[in-house]
mmCIF file of C-alpha atoms and ligand atoms in Angstrom:
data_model
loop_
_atom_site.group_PDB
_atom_site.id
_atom_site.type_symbol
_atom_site.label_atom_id
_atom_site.label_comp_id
_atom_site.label_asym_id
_atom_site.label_seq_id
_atom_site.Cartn_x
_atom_site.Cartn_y
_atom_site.Cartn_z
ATOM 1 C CA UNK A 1 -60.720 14.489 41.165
ATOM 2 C CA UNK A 2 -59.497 12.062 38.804
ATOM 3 C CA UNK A 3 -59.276 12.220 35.237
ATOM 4 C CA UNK A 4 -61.863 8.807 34.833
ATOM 5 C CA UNK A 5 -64.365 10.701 37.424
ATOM 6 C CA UNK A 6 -64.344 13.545 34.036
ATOM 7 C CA UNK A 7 -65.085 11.273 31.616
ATOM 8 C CA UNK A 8 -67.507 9.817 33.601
ATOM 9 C CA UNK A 9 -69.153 13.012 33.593
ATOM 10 C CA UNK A 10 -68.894 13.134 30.042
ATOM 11 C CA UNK A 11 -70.333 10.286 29.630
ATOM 12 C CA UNK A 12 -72.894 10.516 32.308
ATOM 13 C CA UNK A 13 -71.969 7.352 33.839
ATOM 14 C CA UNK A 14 -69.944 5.578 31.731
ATOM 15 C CA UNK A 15 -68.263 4.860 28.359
ATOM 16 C CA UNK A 16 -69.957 3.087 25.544
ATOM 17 C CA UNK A 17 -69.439 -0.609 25.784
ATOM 18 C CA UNK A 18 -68.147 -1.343 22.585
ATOM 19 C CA UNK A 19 -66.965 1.443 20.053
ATOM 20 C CA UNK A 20 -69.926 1.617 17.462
ATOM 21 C CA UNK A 21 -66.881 1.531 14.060
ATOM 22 C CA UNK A 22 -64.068 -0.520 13.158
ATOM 23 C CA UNK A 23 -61.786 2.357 11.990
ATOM 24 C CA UNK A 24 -62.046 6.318 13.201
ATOM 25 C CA UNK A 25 -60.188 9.285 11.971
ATOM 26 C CA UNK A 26 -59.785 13.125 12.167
ATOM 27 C CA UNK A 27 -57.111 16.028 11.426
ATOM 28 C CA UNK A 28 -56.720 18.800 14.107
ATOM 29 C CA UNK A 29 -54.577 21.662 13.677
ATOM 30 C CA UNK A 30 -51.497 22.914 15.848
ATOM 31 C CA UNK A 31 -51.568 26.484 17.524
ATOM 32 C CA UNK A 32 -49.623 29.050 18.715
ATOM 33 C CA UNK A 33 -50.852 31.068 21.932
ATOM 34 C CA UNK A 34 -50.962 34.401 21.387
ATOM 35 C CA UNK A 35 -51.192 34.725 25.697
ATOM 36 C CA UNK A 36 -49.596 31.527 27.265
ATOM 37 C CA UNK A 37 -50.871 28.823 29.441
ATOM 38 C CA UNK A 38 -48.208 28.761 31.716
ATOM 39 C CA UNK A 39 -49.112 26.474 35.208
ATOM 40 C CA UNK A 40 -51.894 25.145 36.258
ATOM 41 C CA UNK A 41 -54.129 25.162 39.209
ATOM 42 C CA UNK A 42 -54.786 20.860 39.296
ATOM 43 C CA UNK A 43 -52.001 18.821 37.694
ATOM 44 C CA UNK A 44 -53.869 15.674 37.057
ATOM 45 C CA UNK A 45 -56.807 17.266 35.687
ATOM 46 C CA UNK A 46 -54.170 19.817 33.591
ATOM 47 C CA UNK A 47 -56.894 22.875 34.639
ATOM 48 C CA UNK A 48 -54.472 26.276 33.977
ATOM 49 C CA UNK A 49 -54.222 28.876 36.462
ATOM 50 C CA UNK A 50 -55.090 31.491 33.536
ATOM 51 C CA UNK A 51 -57.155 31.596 30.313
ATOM 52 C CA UNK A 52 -55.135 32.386 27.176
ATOM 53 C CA UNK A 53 -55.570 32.704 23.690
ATOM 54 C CA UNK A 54 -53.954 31.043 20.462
ATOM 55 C CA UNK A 55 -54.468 30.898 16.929
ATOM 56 C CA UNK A 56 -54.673 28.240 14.793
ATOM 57 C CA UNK A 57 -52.144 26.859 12.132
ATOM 58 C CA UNK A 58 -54.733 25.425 9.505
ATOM 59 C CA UNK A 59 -52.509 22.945 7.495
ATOM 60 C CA UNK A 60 -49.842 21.820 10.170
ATOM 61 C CA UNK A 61 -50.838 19.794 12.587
ATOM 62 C CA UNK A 62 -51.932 15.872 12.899
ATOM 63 C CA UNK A 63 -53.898 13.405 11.342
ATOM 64 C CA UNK A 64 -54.958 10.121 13.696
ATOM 65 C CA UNK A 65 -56.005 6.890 12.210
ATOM 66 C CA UNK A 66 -57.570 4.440 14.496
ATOM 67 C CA UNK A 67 -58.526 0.913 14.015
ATOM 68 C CA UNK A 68 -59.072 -1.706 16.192
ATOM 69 C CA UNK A 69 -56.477 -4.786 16.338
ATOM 70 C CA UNK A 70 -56.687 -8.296 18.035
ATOM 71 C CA UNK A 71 -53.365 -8.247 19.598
ATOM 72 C CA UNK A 72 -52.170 -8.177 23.192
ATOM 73 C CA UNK A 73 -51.184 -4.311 23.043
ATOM 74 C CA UNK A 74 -51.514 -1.111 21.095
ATOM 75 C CA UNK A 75 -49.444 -0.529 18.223
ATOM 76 C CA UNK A 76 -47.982 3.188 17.406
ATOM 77 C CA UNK A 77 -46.483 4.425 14.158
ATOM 78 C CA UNK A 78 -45.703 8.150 13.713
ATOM 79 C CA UNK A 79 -45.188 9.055 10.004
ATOM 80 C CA UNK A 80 -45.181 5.953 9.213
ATOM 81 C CA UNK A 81 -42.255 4.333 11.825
ATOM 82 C CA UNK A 82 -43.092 2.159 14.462
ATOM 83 C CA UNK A 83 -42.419 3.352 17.981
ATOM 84 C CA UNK A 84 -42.024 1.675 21.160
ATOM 85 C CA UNK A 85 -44.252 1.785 23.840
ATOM 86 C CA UNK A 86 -41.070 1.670 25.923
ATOM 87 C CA UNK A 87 -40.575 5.303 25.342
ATOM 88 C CA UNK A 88 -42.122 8.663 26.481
ATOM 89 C CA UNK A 89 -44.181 9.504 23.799
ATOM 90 C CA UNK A 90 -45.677 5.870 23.420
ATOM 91 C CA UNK A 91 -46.379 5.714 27.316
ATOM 92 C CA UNK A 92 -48.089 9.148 27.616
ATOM 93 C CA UNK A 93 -49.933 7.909 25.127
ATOM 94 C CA UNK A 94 -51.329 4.691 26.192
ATOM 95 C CA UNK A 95 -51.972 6.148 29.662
ATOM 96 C CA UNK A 96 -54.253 8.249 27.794
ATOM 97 C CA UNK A 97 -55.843 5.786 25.691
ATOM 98 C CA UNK A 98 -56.192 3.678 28.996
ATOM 99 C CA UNK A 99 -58.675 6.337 29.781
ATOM 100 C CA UNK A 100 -61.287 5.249 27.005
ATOM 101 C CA UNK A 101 -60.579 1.135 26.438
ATOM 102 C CA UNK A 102 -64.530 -0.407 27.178
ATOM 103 C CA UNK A 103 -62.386 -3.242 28.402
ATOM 104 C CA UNK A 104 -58.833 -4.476 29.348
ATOM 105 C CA UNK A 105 -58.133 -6.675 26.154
ATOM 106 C CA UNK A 106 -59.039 -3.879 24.049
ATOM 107 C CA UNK A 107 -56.509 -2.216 21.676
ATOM 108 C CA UNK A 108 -55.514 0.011 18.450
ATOM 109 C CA UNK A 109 -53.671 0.393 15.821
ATOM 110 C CA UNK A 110 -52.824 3.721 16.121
ATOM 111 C CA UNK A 111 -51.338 5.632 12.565
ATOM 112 C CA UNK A 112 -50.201 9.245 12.905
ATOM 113 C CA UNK A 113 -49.020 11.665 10.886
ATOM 114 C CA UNK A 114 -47.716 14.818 11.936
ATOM 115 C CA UNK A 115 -46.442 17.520 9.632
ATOM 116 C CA UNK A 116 -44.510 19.530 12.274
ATOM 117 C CA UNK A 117 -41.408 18.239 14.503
ATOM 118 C CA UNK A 118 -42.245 16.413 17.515
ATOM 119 C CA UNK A 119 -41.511 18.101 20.862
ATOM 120 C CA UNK A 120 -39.465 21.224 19.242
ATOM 121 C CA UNK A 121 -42.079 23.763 20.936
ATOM 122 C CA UNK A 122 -44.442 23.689 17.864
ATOM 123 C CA UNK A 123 -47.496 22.791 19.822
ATOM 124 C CA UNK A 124 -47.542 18.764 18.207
ATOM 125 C CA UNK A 125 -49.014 17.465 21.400
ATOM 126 C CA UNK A 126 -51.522 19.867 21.220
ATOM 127 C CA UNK A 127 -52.800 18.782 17.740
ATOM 128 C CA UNK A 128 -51.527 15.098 18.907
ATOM 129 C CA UNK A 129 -54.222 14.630 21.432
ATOM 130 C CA UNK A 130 -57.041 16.875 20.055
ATOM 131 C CA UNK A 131 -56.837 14.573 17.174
ATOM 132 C CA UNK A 132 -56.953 11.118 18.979
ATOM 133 C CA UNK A 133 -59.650 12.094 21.020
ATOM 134 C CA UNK A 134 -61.442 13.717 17.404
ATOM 135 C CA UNK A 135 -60.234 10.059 15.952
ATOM 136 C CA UNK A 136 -61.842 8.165 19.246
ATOM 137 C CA UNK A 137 -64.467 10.204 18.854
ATOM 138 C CA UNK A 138 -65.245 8.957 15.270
ATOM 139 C CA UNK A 139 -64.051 5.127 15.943
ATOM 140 C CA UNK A 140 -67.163 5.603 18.793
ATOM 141 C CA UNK A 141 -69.033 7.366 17.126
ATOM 142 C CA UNK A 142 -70.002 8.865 20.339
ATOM 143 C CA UNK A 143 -71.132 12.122 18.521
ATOM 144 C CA UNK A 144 -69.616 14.546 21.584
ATOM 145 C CA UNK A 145 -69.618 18.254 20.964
ATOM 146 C CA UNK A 146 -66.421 20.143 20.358
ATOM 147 C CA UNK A 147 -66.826 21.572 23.566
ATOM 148 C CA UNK A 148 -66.497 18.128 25.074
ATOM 149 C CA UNK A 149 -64.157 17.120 23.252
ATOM 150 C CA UNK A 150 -61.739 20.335 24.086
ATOM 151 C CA UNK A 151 -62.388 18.912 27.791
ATOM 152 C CA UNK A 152 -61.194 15.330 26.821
ATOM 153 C CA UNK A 153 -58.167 16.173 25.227
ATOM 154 C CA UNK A 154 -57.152 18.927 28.152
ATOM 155 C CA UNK A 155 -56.694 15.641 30.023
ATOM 156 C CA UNK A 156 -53.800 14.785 27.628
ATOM 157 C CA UNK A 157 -52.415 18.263 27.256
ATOM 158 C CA UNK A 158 -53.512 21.464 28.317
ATOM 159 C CA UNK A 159 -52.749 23.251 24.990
ATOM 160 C CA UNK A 160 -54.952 20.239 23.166
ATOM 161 C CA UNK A 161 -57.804 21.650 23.976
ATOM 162 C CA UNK A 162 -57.627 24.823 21.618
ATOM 163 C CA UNK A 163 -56.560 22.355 18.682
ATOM 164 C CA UNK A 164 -60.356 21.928 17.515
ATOM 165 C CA UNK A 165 -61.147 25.289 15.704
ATOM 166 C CA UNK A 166 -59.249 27.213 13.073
ATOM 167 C CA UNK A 167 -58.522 30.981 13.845
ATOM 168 C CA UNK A 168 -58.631 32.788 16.884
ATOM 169 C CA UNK A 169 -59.735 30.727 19.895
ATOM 170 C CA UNK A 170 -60.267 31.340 23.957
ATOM 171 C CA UNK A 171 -59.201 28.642 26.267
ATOM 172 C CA UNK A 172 -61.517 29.477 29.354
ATOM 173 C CA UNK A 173 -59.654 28.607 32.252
ATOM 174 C CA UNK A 174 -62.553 28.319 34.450
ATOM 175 C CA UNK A 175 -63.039 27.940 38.471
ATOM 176 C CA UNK A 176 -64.574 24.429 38.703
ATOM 177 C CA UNK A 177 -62.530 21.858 40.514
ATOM 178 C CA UNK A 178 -63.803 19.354 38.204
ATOM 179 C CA UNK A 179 -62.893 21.301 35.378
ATOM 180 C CA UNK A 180 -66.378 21.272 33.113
ATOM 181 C CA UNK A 181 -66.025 24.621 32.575
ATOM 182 C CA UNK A 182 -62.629 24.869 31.322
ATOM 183 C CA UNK A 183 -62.853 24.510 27.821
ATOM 184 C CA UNK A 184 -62.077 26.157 24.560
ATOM 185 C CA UNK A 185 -64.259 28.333 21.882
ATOM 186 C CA UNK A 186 -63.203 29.752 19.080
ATOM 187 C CA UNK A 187 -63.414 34.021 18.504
ATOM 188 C CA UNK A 188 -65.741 34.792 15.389
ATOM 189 C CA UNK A 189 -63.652 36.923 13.845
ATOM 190 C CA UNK A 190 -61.620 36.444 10.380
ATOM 191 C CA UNK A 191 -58.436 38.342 10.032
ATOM 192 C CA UNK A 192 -57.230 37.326 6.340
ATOM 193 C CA UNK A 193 -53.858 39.284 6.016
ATOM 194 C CA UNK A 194 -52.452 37.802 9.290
ATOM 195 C CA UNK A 195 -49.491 35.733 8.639
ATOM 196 C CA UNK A 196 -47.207 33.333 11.187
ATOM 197 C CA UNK A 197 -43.802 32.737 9.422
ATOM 198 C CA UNK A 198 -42.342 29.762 11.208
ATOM 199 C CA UNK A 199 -38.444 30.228 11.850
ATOM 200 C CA UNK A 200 -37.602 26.426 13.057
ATOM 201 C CA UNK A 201 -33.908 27.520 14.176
ATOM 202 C CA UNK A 202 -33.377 23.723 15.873
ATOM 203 C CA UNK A 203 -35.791 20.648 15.094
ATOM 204 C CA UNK A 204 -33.631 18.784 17.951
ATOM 205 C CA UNK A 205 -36.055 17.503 21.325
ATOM 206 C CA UNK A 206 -36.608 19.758 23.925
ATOM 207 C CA UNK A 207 -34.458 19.502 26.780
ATOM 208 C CA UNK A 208 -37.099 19.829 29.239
ATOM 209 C CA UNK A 209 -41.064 19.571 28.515
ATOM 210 C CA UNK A 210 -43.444 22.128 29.113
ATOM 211 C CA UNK A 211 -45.309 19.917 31.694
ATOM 212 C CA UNK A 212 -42.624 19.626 34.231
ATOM 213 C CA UNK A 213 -41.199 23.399 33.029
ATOM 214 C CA UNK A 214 -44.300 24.696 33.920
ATOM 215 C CA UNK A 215 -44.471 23.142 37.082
ATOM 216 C CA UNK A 216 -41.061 24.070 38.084
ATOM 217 C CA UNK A 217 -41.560 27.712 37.612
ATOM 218 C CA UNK A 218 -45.019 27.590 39.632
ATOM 219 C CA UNK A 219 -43.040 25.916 42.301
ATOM 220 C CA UNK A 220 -39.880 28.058 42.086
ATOM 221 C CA UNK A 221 -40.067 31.273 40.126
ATOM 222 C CA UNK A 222 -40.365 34.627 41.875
ATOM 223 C CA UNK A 223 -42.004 36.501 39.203
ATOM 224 C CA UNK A 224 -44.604 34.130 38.829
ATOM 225 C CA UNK A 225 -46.994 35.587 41.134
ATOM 226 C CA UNK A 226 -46.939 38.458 38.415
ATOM 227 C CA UNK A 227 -48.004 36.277 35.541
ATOM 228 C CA UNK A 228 -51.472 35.884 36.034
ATOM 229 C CA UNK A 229 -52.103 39.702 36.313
ATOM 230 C CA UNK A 230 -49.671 40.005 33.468
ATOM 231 C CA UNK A 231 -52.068 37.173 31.455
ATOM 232 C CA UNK A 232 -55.597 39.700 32.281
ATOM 233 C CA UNK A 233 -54.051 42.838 30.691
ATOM 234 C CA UNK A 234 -52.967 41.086 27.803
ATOM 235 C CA UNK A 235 -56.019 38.853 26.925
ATOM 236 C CA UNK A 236 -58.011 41.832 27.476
ATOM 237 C CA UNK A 237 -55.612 43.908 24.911
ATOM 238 C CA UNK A 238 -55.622 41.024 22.326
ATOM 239 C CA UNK A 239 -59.390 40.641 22.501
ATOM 240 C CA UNK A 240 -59.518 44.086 22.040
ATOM 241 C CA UNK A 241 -57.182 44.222 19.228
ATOM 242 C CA UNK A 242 -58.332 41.536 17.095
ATOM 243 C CA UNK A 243 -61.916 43.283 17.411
ATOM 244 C CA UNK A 244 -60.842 46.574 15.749
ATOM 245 C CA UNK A 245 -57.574 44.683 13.603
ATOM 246 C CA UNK A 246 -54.621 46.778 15.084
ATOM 247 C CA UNK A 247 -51.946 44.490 14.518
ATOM 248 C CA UNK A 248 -48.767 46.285 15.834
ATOM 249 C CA UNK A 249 -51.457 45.886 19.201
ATOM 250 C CA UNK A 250 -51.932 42.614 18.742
ATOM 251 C CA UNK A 251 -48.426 41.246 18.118
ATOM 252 C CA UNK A 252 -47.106 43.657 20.527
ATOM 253 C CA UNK A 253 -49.100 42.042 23.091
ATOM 254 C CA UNK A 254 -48.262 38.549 22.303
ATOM 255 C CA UNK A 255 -44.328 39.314 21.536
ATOM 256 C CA UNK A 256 -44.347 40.908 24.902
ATOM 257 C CA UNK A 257 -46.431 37.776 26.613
ATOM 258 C CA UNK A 258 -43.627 35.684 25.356
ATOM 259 C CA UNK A 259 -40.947 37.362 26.308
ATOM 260 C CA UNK A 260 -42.598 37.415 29.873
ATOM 261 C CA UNK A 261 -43.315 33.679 30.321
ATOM 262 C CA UNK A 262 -39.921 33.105 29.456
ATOM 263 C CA UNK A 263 -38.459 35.576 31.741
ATOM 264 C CA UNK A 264 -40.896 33.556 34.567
ATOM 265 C CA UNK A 265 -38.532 30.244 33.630
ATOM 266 C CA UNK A 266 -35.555 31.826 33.330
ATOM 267 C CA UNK A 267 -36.298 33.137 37.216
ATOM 268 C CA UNK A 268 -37.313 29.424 38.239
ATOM 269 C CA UNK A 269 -34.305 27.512 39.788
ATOM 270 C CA UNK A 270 -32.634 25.476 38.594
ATOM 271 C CA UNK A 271 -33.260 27.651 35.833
ATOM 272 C CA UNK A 272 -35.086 27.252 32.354
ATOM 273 C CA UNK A 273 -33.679 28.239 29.246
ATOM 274 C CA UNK A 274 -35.509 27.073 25.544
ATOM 275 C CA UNK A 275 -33.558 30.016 23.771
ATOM 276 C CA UNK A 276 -30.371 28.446 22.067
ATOM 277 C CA UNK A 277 -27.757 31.115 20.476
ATOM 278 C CA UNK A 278 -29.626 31.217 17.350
ATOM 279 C CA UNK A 279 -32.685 32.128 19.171
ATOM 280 C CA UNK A 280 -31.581 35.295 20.807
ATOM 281 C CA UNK A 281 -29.947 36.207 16.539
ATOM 282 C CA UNK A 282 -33.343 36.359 15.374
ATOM 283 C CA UNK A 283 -35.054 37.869 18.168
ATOM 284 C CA UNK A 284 -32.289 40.780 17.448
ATOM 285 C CA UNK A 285 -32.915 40.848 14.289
ATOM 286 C CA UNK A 286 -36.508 41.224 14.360
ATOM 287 C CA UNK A 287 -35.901 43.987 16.904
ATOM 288 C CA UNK A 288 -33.631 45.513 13.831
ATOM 289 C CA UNK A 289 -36.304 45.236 11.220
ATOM 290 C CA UNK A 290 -38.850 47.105 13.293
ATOM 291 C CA UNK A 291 -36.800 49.552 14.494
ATOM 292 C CA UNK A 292 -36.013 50.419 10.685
ATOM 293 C CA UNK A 293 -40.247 50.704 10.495
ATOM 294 C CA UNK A 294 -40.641 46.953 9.596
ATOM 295 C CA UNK A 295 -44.232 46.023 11.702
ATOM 296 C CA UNK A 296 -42.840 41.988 12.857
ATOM 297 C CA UNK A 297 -42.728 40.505 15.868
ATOM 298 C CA UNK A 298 -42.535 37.303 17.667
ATOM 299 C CA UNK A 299 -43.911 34.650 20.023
ATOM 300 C CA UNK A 300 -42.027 32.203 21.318
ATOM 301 C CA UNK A 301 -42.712 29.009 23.014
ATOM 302 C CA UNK A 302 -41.162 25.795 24.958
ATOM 303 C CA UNK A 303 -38.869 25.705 22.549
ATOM 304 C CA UNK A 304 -35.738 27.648 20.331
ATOM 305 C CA UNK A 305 -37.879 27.963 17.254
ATOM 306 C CA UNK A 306 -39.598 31.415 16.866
ATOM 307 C CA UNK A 307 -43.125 32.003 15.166
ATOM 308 C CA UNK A 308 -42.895 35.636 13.654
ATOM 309 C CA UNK A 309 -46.131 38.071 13.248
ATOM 310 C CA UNK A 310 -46.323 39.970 10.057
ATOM 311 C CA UNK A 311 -49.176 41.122 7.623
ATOM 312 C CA UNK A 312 -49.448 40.296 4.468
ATOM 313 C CA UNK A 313 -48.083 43.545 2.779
ATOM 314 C CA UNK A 314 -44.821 43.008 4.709
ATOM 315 C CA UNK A 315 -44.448 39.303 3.078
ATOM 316 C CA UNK A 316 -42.076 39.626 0.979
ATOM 317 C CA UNK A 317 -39.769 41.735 2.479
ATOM 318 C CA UNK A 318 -39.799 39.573 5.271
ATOM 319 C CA UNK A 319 -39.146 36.324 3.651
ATOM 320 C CA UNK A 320 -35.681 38.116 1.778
ATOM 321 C CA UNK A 321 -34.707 38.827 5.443
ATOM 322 C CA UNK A 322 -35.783 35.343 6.670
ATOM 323 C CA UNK A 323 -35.121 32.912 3.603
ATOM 324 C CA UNK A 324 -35.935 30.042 5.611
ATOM 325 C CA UNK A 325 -38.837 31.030 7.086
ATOM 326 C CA UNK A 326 -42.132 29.124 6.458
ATOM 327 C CA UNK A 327 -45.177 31.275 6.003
ATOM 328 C CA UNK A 328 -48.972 30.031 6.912
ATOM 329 C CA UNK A 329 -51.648 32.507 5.944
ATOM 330 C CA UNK A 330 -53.681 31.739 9.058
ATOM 331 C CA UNK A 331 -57.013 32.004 7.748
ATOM 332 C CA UNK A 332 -56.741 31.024 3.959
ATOM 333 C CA UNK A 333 -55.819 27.124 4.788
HETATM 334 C C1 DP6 B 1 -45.595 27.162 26.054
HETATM 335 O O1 DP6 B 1 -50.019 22.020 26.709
HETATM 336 O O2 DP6 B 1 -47.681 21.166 26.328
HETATM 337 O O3 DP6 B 1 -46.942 26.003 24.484
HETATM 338 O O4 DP6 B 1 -50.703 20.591 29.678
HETATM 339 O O5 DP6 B 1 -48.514 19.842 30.555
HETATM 340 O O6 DP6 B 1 -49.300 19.028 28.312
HETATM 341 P P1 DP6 B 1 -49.301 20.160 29.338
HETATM 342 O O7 DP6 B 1 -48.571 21.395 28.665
HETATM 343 P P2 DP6 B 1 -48.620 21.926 27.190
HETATM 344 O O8 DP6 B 1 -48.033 23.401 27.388
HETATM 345 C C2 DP6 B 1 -48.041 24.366 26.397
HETATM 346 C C3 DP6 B 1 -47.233 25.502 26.824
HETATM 347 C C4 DP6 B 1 -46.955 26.558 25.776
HETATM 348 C C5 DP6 B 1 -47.974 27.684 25.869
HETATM 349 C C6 DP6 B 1 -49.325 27.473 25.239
HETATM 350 O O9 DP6 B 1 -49.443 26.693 24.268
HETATM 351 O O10 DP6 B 1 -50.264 28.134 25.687
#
């Protein structure tokens, strides 16, 4: 299955001819999974091998602005700088939008800005392609559901399609080859104290994305045959713990689901390693702080920077022992 023969079906036979507006736009947030996709079960299609289970950052994240140009090609500014279309980014990009053009001479102006660093393991491709597709959606005006939409930009980036709700939300992972069930949905339940204190500890690129990561430790990784077993406990225990708020539960889980997906890449060969010196400092110092009865943890993800789990009461303490640290209140956006 390819990814046209999906949006096909989303369509039911076919795109629009001609988008409906001149200009589109939309916001979608970044978020951090609580329980990790990590591999997939169809690589073009990017269908996961689990479900997992993230939470939303409401004010970081992206905001696409679309409008259609009369030139020969697309042109791509991120916060304002023009970028090639020589380079990654650009490319993955215009593969995607490839996907949706009614017709080969058709092409955008495409303005982003993104409020979190680009490819550091803060989830900005998520929000990056739940937001074009939100933007496409509104150029279009093709009026698609949320649900269709978390479909459409899974075709960009797995983690994209948990980028169009704020709070808690449920990436099904689904059994269908073609995918249509294998979207997100968002948990109904508000959890106002919750805090995520970003500790960026290195804004520098990745050295190796979480697409071919992923793949690598599917293909090569002992312990990976544990992970989706691993991935059924702990969405069950998260679920479970956001329904009757037990936080040290909660962040337990997820500190532990990190630490476990990373082990899987660390076992891959040759091996994968996002954790720079500084990494491994503050994991040992959150360690410290609860062991002296401080409730913080961690989740980590293809990246050095760490994303700590606190509640409110514990703010300030924890932003003397983390001066740096940025703190989103995760449902008061
Ligand atoms: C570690 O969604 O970036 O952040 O589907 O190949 O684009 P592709 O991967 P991507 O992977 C995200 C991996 C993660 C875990 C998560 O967000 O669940």
């Amino acid at each position: 299955m390819k990814k046209a023969n999906v949006i096909d079906r989303i369509f039911h036979g076919g795109l629009p001819a001609s988008p409906r507006n001149q200009k589109g736009l939309a916001f979608a947030p970044t978020n951090i999974a609580l329980c990790k996709y990590w591999g997939k079960r169809d690589i073009e299609l990017n269908l996961p091998v689990t479900s997992s289970l993230s939470i939303a950052l409401p004010d970081k994240g992206t905001m696409t602005y679309l409008s259609l140009q009369d030139k020969a090609t697309d042109t791509i500014l991120v916060n304002d700088e023009e970028i090639a279309l020589t380079t990654p980014f650009a490319e993955r990009l215009v593969c995607y939008l490839d996907l949706f053009r009614p017709k080969k001479n058709w092409h955008l102006h495409i303005d982003i800005k993104i409020n979190i660093p680009i490819a550091a393991g803060l989830a900005s491709s998520a929000s990056g392609f739940a937001s074009l597709v939100a933007a496409l959606n509104d150029l279009g005006a093709w009026s698609l559901t949320k649900q269709q939409l978390s479909i459409l930009a899974r075709l960009g980036s797995g983690s994209a399609a948990r980028s169009f709700w704020m709070g808690f939300v449920e990436w099904n992972a689904g059994v269908q080859s073609d995918g249509m069930d294998s979207f997100a949905m968002p948990l109904d339940i508000e959890w106002p104290e919750l805090r995520v204190g970003i500790l960026t500890l290195s804004n520098k690129e990745k050295p190796i994305s979480s697409r071919e990561a992923m793949q690598r430790t599917v293909n090569s990784s002992v312990l990976y045959s544990a992970w989706p077993k691993k991935i059924a406990q702990d969405l069950a225990i998260l679920k479970q713990a956001i329904h009757v708020k037990n936080f040290s539960l909660l962040a337990g889980t997820a500190e532990s689901n990190a630490l476990t997906m990373h082990a899987t890449m660390l076992s891959s060969w040759p091996p994968i390693c996002y954790s720079l010196p500084e990494t491994l400092a503050a994991m040992r110092k959150v360690w410290e702080l609860r062991h002296e009865g401080l409730e913080v943890y961690f989740t980590q993800d293809a990246g050095p920077n760490l994303k700590l789990l606190f509640l409110e009461k514990n703010q300030a303490e924890l932003t003397e022992a983390f001066p740096d640290m940025e703190v989103i209140s995760v449902f008061e956006g």
